[in-house]
Coordinates of C-alpha atoms in Angstrom, one line a residue:
S89 CA 15.2 -5.4 -1.9
S90 CA 14.6 -2.1 -3.6
T91 CA 16.0 1.4 -3.0
T92 CA 12.4 2.7 -3.2
D93 CA 10.7 -0.3 -1.6
D94 CA 8.9 -1.0 -4.9
L95 CA 9.7 -2.0 -8.5
E96 CA 10.8 1.5 -9.5
G97 CA 14.0 1.4 -7.5
E98 CA 17.3 -0.4 -7.9
L99 CA 16.8 -4.0 -7.1
T100 CA 19.2 -6.1 -5.0
P101 CA 18.8 -9.9 -4.7
A102 CA 18.3 -11.2 -1.2
A103 CA 21.2 -13.3 0.3
A104 CA 18.8 -15.5 2.3
P105 CA 16.7 -18.3 0.8
A106 CA 13.0 -17.5 0.1
P107 CA 10.6 -18.1 3.0
D108 CA 7.9 -20.7 2.8
R109 CA 4.1 -20.1 3.3
D110 CA 4.1 -20.9 7.0
A111 CA 6.9 -18.4 7.7
I112 CA 5.2 -15.7 5.7
E113 CA 1.9 -16.3 7.4
A114 CA 3.5 -16.2 10.8
A115 CA 5.4 -13.0 10.0
L116 CA 2.2 -11.4 8.7
S117 CA 0.3 -12.1 11.9
S118 CA 3.1 -10.3 13.9
F119 CA 2.2 -7.0 12.1
V120 CA -1.5 -7.0 13.0
G121 CA -2.4 -4.3 15.5
V122 CA -0.8 -1.0 16.3
I123 CA 2.8 -0.9 14.9
R124 CA 5.6 1.6 14.4
Q125 CA 6.5 2.1 10.8
R126 CA 9.3 4.1 9.1
P127 CA 7.9 5.6 5.9
P128 CA 10.0 5.0 2.7
A129 CA 12.6 7.6 1.9
Y130 CA 10.8 8.0 -1.5
S131 CA 7.6 9.4 0.0
A132 CA 5.8 12.7 -0.2
I133 CA 6.5 13.5 3.5
K134 CA 8.1 17.0 3.9
V135 CA 11.4 17.3 5.7
G136 CA 12.5 20.9 6.3
G137 CA 10.0 22.1 3.7
R138 CA 11.2 19.6 1.0
R139 CA 9.6 16.4 -0.2
A140 CA 11.5 13.3 1.0
Y141 CA 11.4 11.8 -2.5
A142 CA 13.0 14.9 -4.0
M143 CA 15.8 14.7 -1.5
A144 CA 16.3 11.0 -2.1
R145 CA 16.4 11.5 -5.8
A146 CA 19.0 14.2 -5.4
G147 CA 21.2 11.6 -3.5
E148 CA 20.6 13.2 -0.1
S149 CA 20.2 10.9 2.9
V150 CA 16.7 10.9 4.2
E151 CA 15.9 9.4 7.5
L152 CA 12.2 9.7 8.4
R153 CA 10.9 9.2 11.9
E154 CA 8.7 6.1 12.7
R155 CA 5.0 6.7 13.0
E156 CA 2.2 4.7 14.6
V157 CA -0.2 3.0 12.2
T158 CA -2.8 0.3 12.7
I159 CA -2.9 -2.9 10.7
H160 CA -6.4 -4.3 11.1
D161 CA -5.9 -7.5 9.1
L162 CA -3.2 -9.1 6.9
T163 CA -4.1 -12.1 4.9
L164 CA -1.9 -14.1 2.5
V165 CA -4.2 -14.5 -0.5
D166 CA -1.8 -16.3 -2.8
L167 CA 1.8 -17.4 -3.0
D168 CA 3.4 -18.1 -6.3
L169 CA 6.6 -20.2 -5.9
A170 CA 7.1 -20.9 -9.6
D171 CA 10.4 -19.0 -9.4
P172 CA 11.8 -20.2 -6.0
E173 CA 14.4 -17.3 -6.0
R174 CA 11.6 -14.7 -6.4
P175 CA 8.4 -15.8 -4.8
V176 CA 5.4 -13.5 -5.3
A177 CA 3.0 -13.1 -2.4
I178 CA -0.4 -11.5 -2.8
V179 CA -1.5 -10.0 0.5
D180 CA -4.8 -8.4 1.4
V181 CA -4.2 -5.5 3.9
A182 CA -6.8 -3.6 6.0
C183 CA -5.1 -0.7 7.6
S184 CA -5.4 2.8 9.0
A185 CA -4.8 6.0 7.0
G186 CA -1.1 6.9 6.8
T187 CA 0.1 3.3 6.4
Y188 CA 2.8 2.8 3.7
I189 CA 2.2 -0.6 2.0
R190 CA 5.7 -0.3 0.4
A191 CA 7.2 0.0 3.9
L192 CA 5.0 -3.0 5.1
A193 CA 6.5 -5.1 2.2
R194 CA 10.0 -4.0 3.1
D195 CA 9.5 -4.7 6.8
L196 CA 8.0 -8.1 6.1
G197 CA 11.1 -9.1 4.2
E198 CA 13.3 -7.9 7.0
R199 CA 11.2 -9.8 9.6
L200 CA 11.6 -12.9 7.5
G201 CA 15.4 -12.5 7.5
S202 CA 15.3 -11.8 3.8
A203 CA 14.1 -8.9 1.6
A204 CA 10.9 -7.9 -0.1
Y205 CA 9.5 -5.0 -2.1
L206 CA 6.1 -4.0 -3.4
G207 CA 5.4 -5.3 -6.9
A208 CA 1.9 -3.9 -7.3
L209 CA -0.8 -2.1 -5.3
R210 CA -4.5 -2.0 -5.8
R211 CA -6.6 0.0 -3.4
T212 CA -9.9 -1.8 -2.9
A213 CA -11.4 0.6 -0.3
A214 CA -11.0 4.0 1.2
G215 CA -13.3 4.9 4.0
P216 CA -16.8 3.9 3.2
F217 CA -16.0 3.6 -0.5
S218 CA -15.1 0.2 -2.0
A219 CA -14.1 -1.0 -5.4
D220 CA -16.9 -3.5 -5.3
E221 CA -19.4 -0.6 -5.4
A222 CA -17.5 1.4 -8.1
V223 CA -19.2 2.1 -11.4
P224 CA -17.3 0.7 -14.4
L225 CA -16.0 3.3 -16.8
D226 CA -18.0 1.8 -19.8
Q227 CA -21.2 2.1 -17.8
I228 CA -20.4 5.8 -17.1
R229 CA -19.7 6.4 -20.8
E230 CA -22.9 4.8 -21.8
A231 CA -24.9 6.8 -19.2
A232 CA -23.2 10.0 -20.3
A233 CA -23.9 9.4 -24.0
G234 CA -27.4 10.8 -23.7
G235 CA -26.2 13.9 -21.8
P236 CA -25.4 14.8 -18.2
D237 CA -28.8 13.7 -16.9
G238 CA -28.0 10.1 -17.6
L239 CA -25.2 10.3 -15.0
V240 CA -27.6 11.3 -12.2
P241 CA -28.7 7.7 -11.2
L242 CA -25.0 6.7 -10.9
L243 CA -24.2 9.5 -8.4
R244 CA -24.1 9.1 -4.6
P245 CA -25.6 11.7 -2.3
I246 CA -23.4 14.7 -1.9
D247 CA -22.8 13.9 1.8
S248 CA -21.6 10.3 1.1
G249 CA -18.5 9.5 3.1
L250 CA -19.1 12.3 5.6
E251 CA -21.2 10.3 8.1
R252 CA -18.6 10.5 10.8
F253 CA -18.4 14.3 10.8
P254 CA -20.8 16.5 12.6
A255 CA -23.4 18.3 10.5

């Protein structure tokens, strides 16, 4: 486990044995749908006008209220058991805004009767924008080399991502 629910915090080894693939997949499926989630103490949520992470870093106790989030899909992509004491699971998550993936990792470990924390995070989509459609930085640099007009073909229309809002 981790005090911050990720690699940045103080790590504590789990007392329970590491779960196997079947147990992890079963636990993941139990999170799909509308769930209640307690945000990490080290989050940007304001409590009495102060950021929770600032309070936590100052050694103050921070208890944040649970909130409702939606997990649309959770898929175990890979499970590395090379170190049986510290298995590494790669999980693909499709979720609503406001979901804390660090908290999801923490809660998964607890559900398995063990512990877990977030080792890495890569956002692959946000709203209608996905990493698959992103323009590589080298391509942007190359397009910009001839001046700003070279960037125009790489741009999306100004109203991209606003389709769900009324005009």
